[in-house]
CSV table of N, CA, C and O in Angstrom, one decimal:
chain,number,residue,atom,x,y,z
A,241,UNK,N,13.3,-8.7,-6.0
A,241,UNK,CA,13.1,-8.6,-4.6
A,241,UNK,C,14.1,-9.4,-3.8
A,241,UNK,O,14.7,-10.3,-4.4
A,242,UNK,N,14.3,-9.1,-2.6
A,242,UNK,CA,15.2,-9.9,-1.7
A,242,UNK,C,14.6,-10.0,-0.3
A,242,UNK,O,13.8,-9.2,0.1
A,243,UNK,N,15.1,-10.9,0.4
A,243,UNK,CA,14.8,-11.1,1.8
A,243,UNK,C,16.0,-10.7,2.6
A,243,UNK,O,17.1,-11.1,2.2
A,244,UNK,N,15.8,-9.9,3.6
A,244,UNK,CA,17.0,-9.5,4.4
A,244,UNK,C,16.6,-9.2,5.9
A,244,UNK,O,15.4,-9.3,6.2
A,245,UNK,N,17.6,-8.8,6.6
A,245,UNK,CA,17.4,-8.5,8.0
A,245,UNK,C,17.7,-7.1,8.3
A,245,UNK,O,18.8,-6.6,7.8
A,246,UNK,N,16.9,-6.4,9.0
A,246,UNK,CA,17.1,-5.0,9.3
A,246,UNK,C,18.2,-4.9,10.3
A,246,UNK,O,18.1,-5.5,11.4
A,247,UNK,N,19.3,-4.2,10.0
A,247,UNK,CA,20.5,-4.1,10.9
A,247,UNK,C,20.7,-2.7,11.4
A,247,UNK,O,21.6,-2.5,12.2
A,248,UNK,N,19.9,-1.7,10.9
A,248,UNK,CA,20.1,-0.4,11.4
A,248,UNK,C,19.1,0.6,10.8
A,248,UNK,O,18.4,0.3,9.9
A,249,UNK,N,19.2,1.8,11.3
A,249,UNK,CA,18.4,2.9,10.9
A,249,UNK,C,19.3,3.9,10.2
A,249,UNK,O,20.5,4.0,10.5
A,250,UNK,N,18.8,4.8,9.3
A,250,UNK,CA,19.6,5.8,8.7
A,250,UNK,C,18.8,7.1,8.8
A,250,UNK,O,17.7,7.1,8.5
A,251,UNK,N,19.5,8.1,9.2
A,251,UNK,CA,18.9,9.5,9.3
A,251,UNK,C,19.7,10.4,8.4
A,251,UNK,O,20.9,10.3,8.4
A,252,UNK,N,19.0,11.3,7.8
A,252,UNK,CA,19.7,12.3,6.9
A,252,UNK,C,18.9,13.6,7.0
A,252,UNK,O,17.8,13.7,6.7
A,253,UNK,N,19.6,14.6,7.6
A,253,UNK,CA,19.0,15.9,7.7
A,253,UNK,C,19.0,16.7,6.4
A,253,UNK,O,18.1,17.5,6.2
A,254,UNK,N,19.9,16.4,5.5
A,254,UNK,CA,20.0,17.1,4.2
A,254,UNK,C,19.8,16.0,3.2
A,254,UNK,O,20.6,15.1,3.1
A,255,UNK,N,18.7,16.1,2.4
A,255,UNK,CA,18.4,15.1,1.4
A,255,UNK,C,17.6,15.7,0.3
A,255,UNK,O,17.1,16.8,0.4
A,256,UNK,N,17.5,15.0,-0.8
A,256,UNK,CA,16.6,15.5,-1.9
A,256,UNK,C,15.2,15.7,-1.4
A,256,UNK,O,14.7,14.9,-0.5
A,257,UNK,N,14.5,16.7,-1.9
A,257,UNK,CA,13.2,17.0,-1.4
A,257,UNK,C,12.2,15.9,-1.6
A,257,UNK,O,11.3,15.8,-0.8
A,258,UNK,N,12.4,15.0,-2.6
A,258,UNK,CA,11.5,13.9,-2.8
A,258,UNK,C,11.6,12.8,-1.7
A,258,UNK,O,10.7,12.0,-1.6
A,259,UNK,N,12.6,12.9,-0.8
A,259,UNK,CA,12.8,12.0,0.2
A,259,UNK,C,12.3,12.5,1.6
A,259,UNK,O,12.4,11.7,2.6
A,260,UNK,N,11.8,13.7,1.7
A,260,UNK,CA,11.3,14.2,2.9
A,260,UNK,C,10.2,13.4,3.5
A,260,UNK,O,9.3,12.9,2.8
A,261,UNK,N,10.3,13.1,4.8
A,261,UNK,CA,9.2,12.4,5.5
A,261,UNK,C,9.3,10.9,5.4
A,261,UNK,O,8.4,10.2,5.9
A,262,UNK,N,10.3,10.4,4.7
A,262,UNK,CA,10.5,8.9,4.5
A,262,UNK,C,11.4,8.4,5.6
A,262,UNK,O,12.4,9.0,6.0
A,263,UNK,N,11.2,7.2,6.1
A,263,UNK,CA,12.0,6.5,7.0
A,263,UNK,C,12.9,5.5,6.3
A,263,UNK,O,12.5,4.8,5.4
A,264,UNK,N,14.2,5.5,6.7
A,264,UNK,CA,15.2,4.6,6.0
A,264,UNK,C,15.7,3.6,6.9
A,264,UNK,O,16.0,3.9,8.1
A,265,UNK,N,15.9,2.4,6.4
A,265,UNK,CA,16.5,1.3,7.2
A,265,UNK,C,17.7,0.7,6.4
A,265,UNK,O,17.7,0.8,5.2
A,266,UNK,N,18.7,0.2,7.1
A,266,UNK,CA,19.8,-0.5,6.5
A,266,UNK,C,19.4,-2.0,6.6
A,266,UNK,O,19.1,-2.5,7.7
A,267,UNK,N,19.5,-2.7,5.5
A,267,UNK,CA,19.1,-4.1,5.4
A,267,UNK,C,20.2,-4.9,4.9
A,267,UNK,O,20.9,-4.6,3.9
A,268,UNK,N,20.5,-6.0,5.6
A,268,UNK,CA,21.5,-7.0,5.1
A,268,UNK,C,20.8,-8.2,4.4
A,268,UNK,O,20.0,-8.9,5.0
A,269,UNK,N,21.0,-8.3,3.1
A,269,UNK,CA,20.3,-9.4,2.4
A,269,UNK,C,20.7,-10.7,2.9
A,269,UNK,O,21.8,-10.9,3.4
A,270,UNK,N,19.9,-11.7,2.7
A,270,UNK,CA,20.1,-13.1,3.0
A,270,UNK,C,20.5,-13.9,1.8
A,270,UNK,O,20.0,-13.6,0.7
A,271,UNK,N,21.4,-14.9,1.9
A,271,UNK,CA,21.7,-15.8,0.8
A,271,UNK,C,20.8,-16.9,0.9
A,271,UNK,O,19.9,-17.0,1.7
A,272,UNK,N,20.9,-17.9,-0.1
A,272,UNK,CA,20.0,-19.0,-0.2
A,272,UNK,C,20.1,-20.0,1.0
A,272,UNK,O,19.2,-20.8,1.2
A,273,UNK,N,21.1,-19.8,1.8
A,273,UNK,CA,21.2,-20.7,3.0
A,273,UNK,C,20.6,-20.0,4.3
A,273,UNK,O,20.6,-20.5,5.3
A,274,UNK,N,20.2,-18.7,4.1
A,274,UNK,CA,19.6,-18.0,5.2
A,274,UNK,C,20.6,-17.2,6.0
A,274,UNK,O,20.2,-16.7,7.0
A,275,UNK,N,21.8,-17.1,5.5
A,275,UNK,CA,22.9,-16.3,6.2
A,275,UNK,C,22.9,-14.9,5.6
A,275,UNK,O,22.6,-14.7,4.4
A,276,UNK,N,23.3,-14.0,6.5
A,276,UNK,CA,23.4,-12.6,6.0
A,276,UNK,C,24.6,-12.5,5.1
A,276,UNK,O,25.6,-13.2,5.3
A,277,UNK,N,24.5,-11.7,4.1
A,277,UNK,CA,25.6,-11.4,3.2
A,277,UNK,C,26.5,-10.3,3.7
A,277,UNK,O,26.1,-9.6,4.6
A,278,UNK,N,27.6,-10.0,3.0
A,278,UNK,CA,28.5,-8.9,3.4
A,278,UNK,C,27.9,-7.5,2.9
A,278,UNK,O,28.3,-6.5,3.3
A,279,UNK,N,27.0,-7.6,1.9
A,279,UNK,CA,26.4,-6.4,1.3
A,279,UNK,C,25.3,-5.8,2.2
A,279,UNK,O,24.7,-6.5,3.1
A,280,UNK,N,25.0,-4.5,2.1
A,280,UNK,CA,23.9,-3.9,2.7
A,280,UNK,C,23.1,-3.0,1.7
A,280,UNK,O,23.7,-2.6,0.7
A,281,UNK,N,21.9,-2.8,1.9
A,281,UNK,CA,21.1,-1.9,1.1
A,281,UNK,C,20.3,-1.0,2.1
A,281,UNK,O,20.0,-1.3,3.2
A,282,UNK,N,20.0,0.2,1.6
A,282,UNK,CA,19.2,1.2,2.3
A,282,UNK,C,17.8,1.1,1.6
A,282,UNK,O,17.7,1.3,0.4
A,283,UNK,N,16.8,1.0,2.4
A,283,UNK,CA,15.4,0.9,1.9
A,283,UNK,C,14.5,1.8,2.6
A,283,UNK,O,14.6,1.9,3.9
A,284,UNK,N,13.6,2.4,1.9
A,284,UNK,CA,12.5,3.2,2.5
A,284,UNK,C,11.6,2.2,3.2
A,284,UNK,O,11.3,1.1,2.7
A,285,UNK,N,11.1,2.6,4.4
A,285,UNK,CA,10.3,1.7,5.2
A,285,UNK,C,8.9,2.4,5.6
A,285,UNK,O,8.8,3.1,6.5
A,286,UNK,N,7.9,2.0,4.8
A,286,UNK,CA,6.5,2.6,5.2
A,286,UNK,C,5.8,1.7,6.2
A,286,UNK,O,4.7,2.1,6.6
A,287,UNK,N,6.4,0.5,6.6
A,287,UNK,CA,5.7,-0.4,7.4
A,287,UNK,C,6.0,-0.4,8.9
A,287,UNK,O,5.3,-1.0,9.7
A,288,UNK,N,7.1,0.2,9.2
A,288,UNK,CA,7.5,0.2,10.6
A,288,UNK,C,8.3,-1.0,11.1
A,288,UNK,O,8.2,-1.4,12.3
A,289,UNK,N,9.1,-1.6,10.2
A,289,UNK,CA,10.0,-2.7,10.6
A,289,UNK,C,11.0,-2.2,11.6
A,289,UNK,O,11.4,-1.0,11.7
A,290,UNK,N,11.5,-3.1,12.4
A,290,UNK,CA,12.5,-2.8,13.4
A,290,UNK,C,13.8,-3.6,13.3
A,290,UNK,O,13.9,-4.6,12.5
A,291,UNK,N,14.8,-3.2,14.1
A,291,UNK,CA,16.1,-3.9,14.1
A,291,UNK,C,15.8,-5.4,14.3
A,291,UNK,O,15.1,-5.8,15.3
A,292,UNK,N,16.4,-6.3,13.5
A,292,UNK,CA,16.3,-7.7,13.7
A,292,UNK,C,15.2,-8.3,12.9
A,292,UNK,O,15.1,-9.5,12.7
A,293,UNK,N,14.2,-7.5,12.4
A,293,UNK,CA,13.1,-8.1,11.6
A,293,UNK,C,13.6,-8.5,10.2
A,293,UNK,O,14.5,-7.9,9.6
A,294,UNK,N,13.0,-9.6,9.8
A,294,UNK,CA,13.3,-10.1,8.4
A,294,UNK,C,12.3,-9.3,7.5
A,294,UNK,O,11.1,-9.3,7.9
A,295,UNK,N,12.7,-8.8,6.4
A,295,UNK,CA,11.9,-8.0,5.6
A,295,UNK,C,12.0,-8.4,4.1
A,295,UNK,O,13.0,-9.0,3.7
A,296,UNK,N,11.0,-8.1,3.4
A,296,UNK,CA,11.0,-8.3,1.9
A,296,UNK,C,11.2,-6.9,1.3
A,296,UNK,O,10.5,-6.0,1.6
A,297,UNK,N,12.2,-6.8,0.5
A,297,UNK,CA,12.6,-5.5,-0.1
A,297,UNK,C,12.4,-5.6,-1.7
A,297,UNK,O,12.8,-6.5,-2.3
A,298,UNK,N,11.7,-4.6,-2.2
A,298,UNK,CA,11.4,-4.5,-3.6
A,298,UNK,C,12.3,-3.4,-4.2
A,298,UNK,O,12.7,-2.4,-3.4
A,299,UNK,N,12.5,-3.4,-5.5
A,299,UNK,CA,13.3,-2.4,-6.2
A,299,UNK,C,12.6,-1.7,-7.3
A,299,UNK,O,11.6,-2.2,-7.8
A,300,UNK,N,13.1,-0.5,-7.7
A,300,UNK,CA,12.6,0.2,-8.8
A,300,UNK,C,11.1,0.6,-8.7
A,300,UNK,O,10.6,1.1,-7.7
A,301,UNK,N,10.4,0.4,-9.9
A,301,UNK,CA,9.0,0.8,-9.9
A,301,UNK,C,8.2,0.1,-8.8
A,301,UNK,O,7.3,0.8,-8.3
A,302,UNK,N,8.4,-1.1,-8.5
A,302,UNK,CA,7.7,-1.8,-7.5
A,302,UNK,C,7.8,-1.1,-6.1
A,302,UNK,O,6.9,-1.0,-5.4
A,303,UNK,N,9.1,-0.7,-5.9
A,303,UNK,CA,9.3,0.0,-4.6
A,303,UNK,C,8.6,1.4,-4.6
A,303,UNK,O,8.0,1.7,-3.6
A,304,UNK,N,8.7,2.1,-5.6
A,304,UNK,CA,8.0,3.4,-5.7
A,304,UNK,C,6.5,3.2,-5.6
A,304,UNK,O,5.8,4.0,-4.9
A,305,UNK,N,6.0,2.2,-6.2
A,305,UNK,CA,4.5,1.9,-6.1
A,305,UNK,C,4.1,1.6,-4.7
A,305,UNK,O,3.0,2.1,-4.2
A,306,UNK,N,4.9,0.9,-4.0
A,306,UNK,CA,4.6,0.5,-2.6
A,306,UNK,C,4.5,1.7,-1.7
A,306,UNK,O,3.8,1.7,-0.8
A,307,UNK,N,5.3,2.7,-2.0
A,307,UNK,CA,5.3,3.9,-1.2
A,307,UNK,C,4.2,4.9,-1.7
A,307,UNK,O,3.8,5.8,-0.9
A,308,UNK,N,3.6,4.6,-2.9
A,308,UNK,CA,2.5,5.4,-3.3
A,308,UNK,C,3.0,6.7,-4.0
A,308,UNK,O,2.3,7.7,-4.0
A,309,UNK,N,4.2,6.7,-4.5
A,309,UNK,CA,4.7,7.9,-5.2
A,309,UNK,C,5.1,7.5,-6.6
A,309,UNK,O,5.4,6.4,-6.9
A,310,UNK,N,5.1,8.5,-7.5
A,310,UNK,CA,5.4,8.3,-8.9
A,310,UNK,C,6.8,8.0,-9.2
A,310,UNK,O,7.6,7.7,-8.3
A,311,UNK,N,7.2,8.1,-10.4
A,311,UNK,CA,8.5,7.8,-10.9
A,311,UNK,C,9.6,8.9,-10.5
A,311,UNK,O,10.8,8.6,-10.6
A,312,UNK,N,9.1,10.0,-10.1
A,312,UNK,CA,10.1,11.2,-9.9
A,312,UNK,C,10.5,11.3,-8.4
A,312,UNK,O,10.3,12.3,-7.7
A,313,UNK,N,11.0,10.2,-7.9
A,313,UNK,CA,11.5,10.2,-6.5
A,313,UNK,C,12.9,9.5,-6.4
A,313,UNK,O,13.2,8.6,-7.2
A,314,UNK,N,13.7,10.0,-5.5
A,314,UNK,CA,15.1,9.6,-5.5
A,314,UNK,C,15.4,8.4,-4.7
A,314,UNK,O,16.3,8.4,-3.9
A,315,UNK,N,14.7,7.3,-4.9
A,315,UNK,CA,15.1,6.0,-4.2
A,315,UNK,C,14.7,4.8,-5.1
A,315,UNK,O,13.9,4.9,-6.0
A,316,UNK,N,15.3,3.7,-4.8
A,316,UNK,CA,15.1,2.5,-5.7
A,316,UNK,C,14.7,1.3,-4.9
A,316,UNK,O,14.4,0.3,-5.5
A,317,UNK,N,14.7,1.4,-3.5
A,317,UNK,CA,14.3,0.2,-2.8
A,317,UNK,C,13.4,0.5,-1.6
A,317,UNK,O,13.5,1.6,-1.0
A,318,UNK,N,12.5,-0.4,-1.3
A,318,UNK,CA,11.5,-0.2,-0.2
A,318,UNK,C,11.1,-1.5,0.4
A,318,UNK,O,11.0,-2.5,-0.2
A,319,UNK,N,10.9,-1.4,1.7
A,319,UNK,CA,10.4,-2.6,2.5
A,319,UNK,C,8.9,-2.7,2.1
A,319,UNK,O,8.2,-1.8,2.2
A,320,UNK,N,8.6,-3.9,1.6
A,320,UNK,CA,7.2,-4.1,1.2
A,320,UNK,C,6.5,-5.2,2.0
A,320,UNK,O,5.3,-5.5,1.8
A,321,UNK,N,7.3,-5.8,2.9
A,321,UNK,CA,6.7,-6.8,3.8
A,321,UNK,C,7.6,-7.1,4.9
A,321,UNK,O,8.8,-7.0,4.8
A,322,UNK,N,7.0,-7.5,6.1
A,322,UNK,CA,7.7,-8.0,7.2
A,322,UNK,C,7.5,-9.5,7.2
A,322,UNK,O,6.3,-9.9,7.3
A,323,UNK,N,8.5,-10.3,7.1
A,323,UNK,CA,8.4,-11.8,6.9
A,323,UNK,C,8.0,-12.5,8.2
A,323,UNK,O,8.6,-12.3,9.3
A,324,UNK,N,6.9,-13.3,8.1
A,324,UNK,CA,6.5,-14.1,9.3
A,324,UNK,C,7.1,-15.5,9.2
A,324,UNK,O,7.4,-16.0,10.3
A,325,UNK,N,7.3,-16.0,8.0
A,325,UNK,CA,7.9,-17.3,7.9
A,325,UNK,C,8.5,-17.5,6.5
A,325,UNK,O,8.0,-16.9,5.5
A,326,UNK,N,9.6,-18.2,6.4
A,326,UNK,CA,10.3,-18.4,5.2
A,326,UNK,C,10.8,-19.8,5.1
A,326,UNK,O,11.5,-20.2,6.1
A,327,UNK,N,10.5,-20.6,4.1
A,327,UNK,CA,11.0,-21.9,4.0
A,327,UNK,C,11.8,-22.0,2.7
A,327,UNK,O,11.4,-21.5,1.6
A,328,UNK,N,13.0,-22.6,2.7
A,328,UNK,CA,13.8,-22.9,1.6
A,328,UNK,C,14.2,-24.3,1.6
A,328,UNK,O,14.8,-24.8,2.6
A,329,UNK,N,14.0,-25.0,0.5
A,329,UNK,CA,14.3,-26.4,0.5
A,329,UNK,C,13.8,-27.2,1.7
A,329,UNK,O,14.5,-28.1,2.2
A,330,UNK,N,12.6,-26.9,2.1
A,330,UNK,CA,12.0,-27.6,3.3
A,330,UNK,C,12.5,-27.2,4.6
A,330,UNK,O,12.1,-27.7,5.6
A,331,UNK,N,13.4,-26.2,4.7
A,331,UNK,CA,13.9,-25.7,6.0
A,331,UNK,C,13.3,-24.4,6.3
A,331,UNK,O,13.1,-23.5,5.4
A,332,UNK,N,12.8,-24.2,7.5
A,332,UNK,CA,12.3,-22.9,8.0
A,332,UNK,C,13.5,-22.1,8.4
A,332,UNK,O,14.3,-22.5,9.3
A,333,UNK,N,13.6,-20.8,7.9
A,333,UNK,CA,14.7,-20.0,8.3
A,333,UNK,C,14.4,-19.2,9.5
A,333,UNK,O,13.2,-18.9,9.8
A,334,UNK,N,15.4,-18.8,10.2
A,334,UNK,CA,15.3,-17.9,11.4
A,334,UNK,C,14.6,-16.6,11.0
A,334,UNK,O,14.9,-16.1,9.9
A,335,UNK,N,13.8,-16.1,11.9
A,335,UNK,CA,13.1,-14.8,11.5
A,335,UNK,C,13.5,-13.7,12.4
A,335,UNK,O,13.0,-12.6,12.2
A,336,UNK,N,14.5,-13.8,13.2
A,336,UNK,CA,15.0,-12.6,13.9
A,336,UNK,C,16.5,-12.8,14.1
A,336,UNK,O,17.1,-13.8,13.9
A,337,UNK,N,17.1,-11.7,14.4
A,337,UNK,CA,18.6,-11.6,14.5
A,337,UNK,C,19.2,-12.6,15.5
A,337,UNK,O,20.2,-13.1,15.2
A,338,UNK,N,18.5,-12.8,16.6
A,338,UNK,CA,19.0,-13.7,17.6
A,338,UNK,C,19.2,-15.1,17.1
A,338,UNK,O,20.0,-15.9,17.5
A,339,UNK,N,18.3,-15.5,16.2
A,339,UNK,CA,18.3,-16.9,15.7
A,339,UNK,C,19.0,-17.0,14.4
A,339,UNK,O,19.0,-18.0,13.7
A,340,UNK,N,19.6,-15.9,13.9
A,340,UNK,CA,20.3,-15.9,12.6
A,340,UNK,C,21.4,-16.9,12.6
A,340,UNK,O,22.3,-16.9,13.4
A,341,UNK,N,21.4,-17.8,11.6
A,341,UNK,CA,22.4,-18.9,11.5
A,341,UNK,C,23.7,-18.4,11.0
A,341,UNK,O,24.7,-19.1,10.9
A,342,UNK,N,23.9,-17.1,10.6
A,342,UNK,CA,25.2,-16.6,10.1
A,342,UNK,C,26.2,-16.4,11.2
A,342,UNK,O,25.9,-16.3,12.3
């Protein structure tokens, strides 16, 4: 799993049939200092997270389980939580894009 910030939405009119009806977000993972990394991931979002939200992203079987679908679906990552608070080494990290220390 990783913690990241939602930085965008993704729409696709042509996709694998197993992805129909799913909402996709672009998430920028956080490093151990709470800064956004240069990488991004696309995650299915069943929870309704929005731009700037800090989210918990799961991969593989855990992601598919969170969506409630079996192993025969074409994605590997899903938002499984919207983060209310995160502490690392006694520091509370920013929870929205405006307070992002990066």
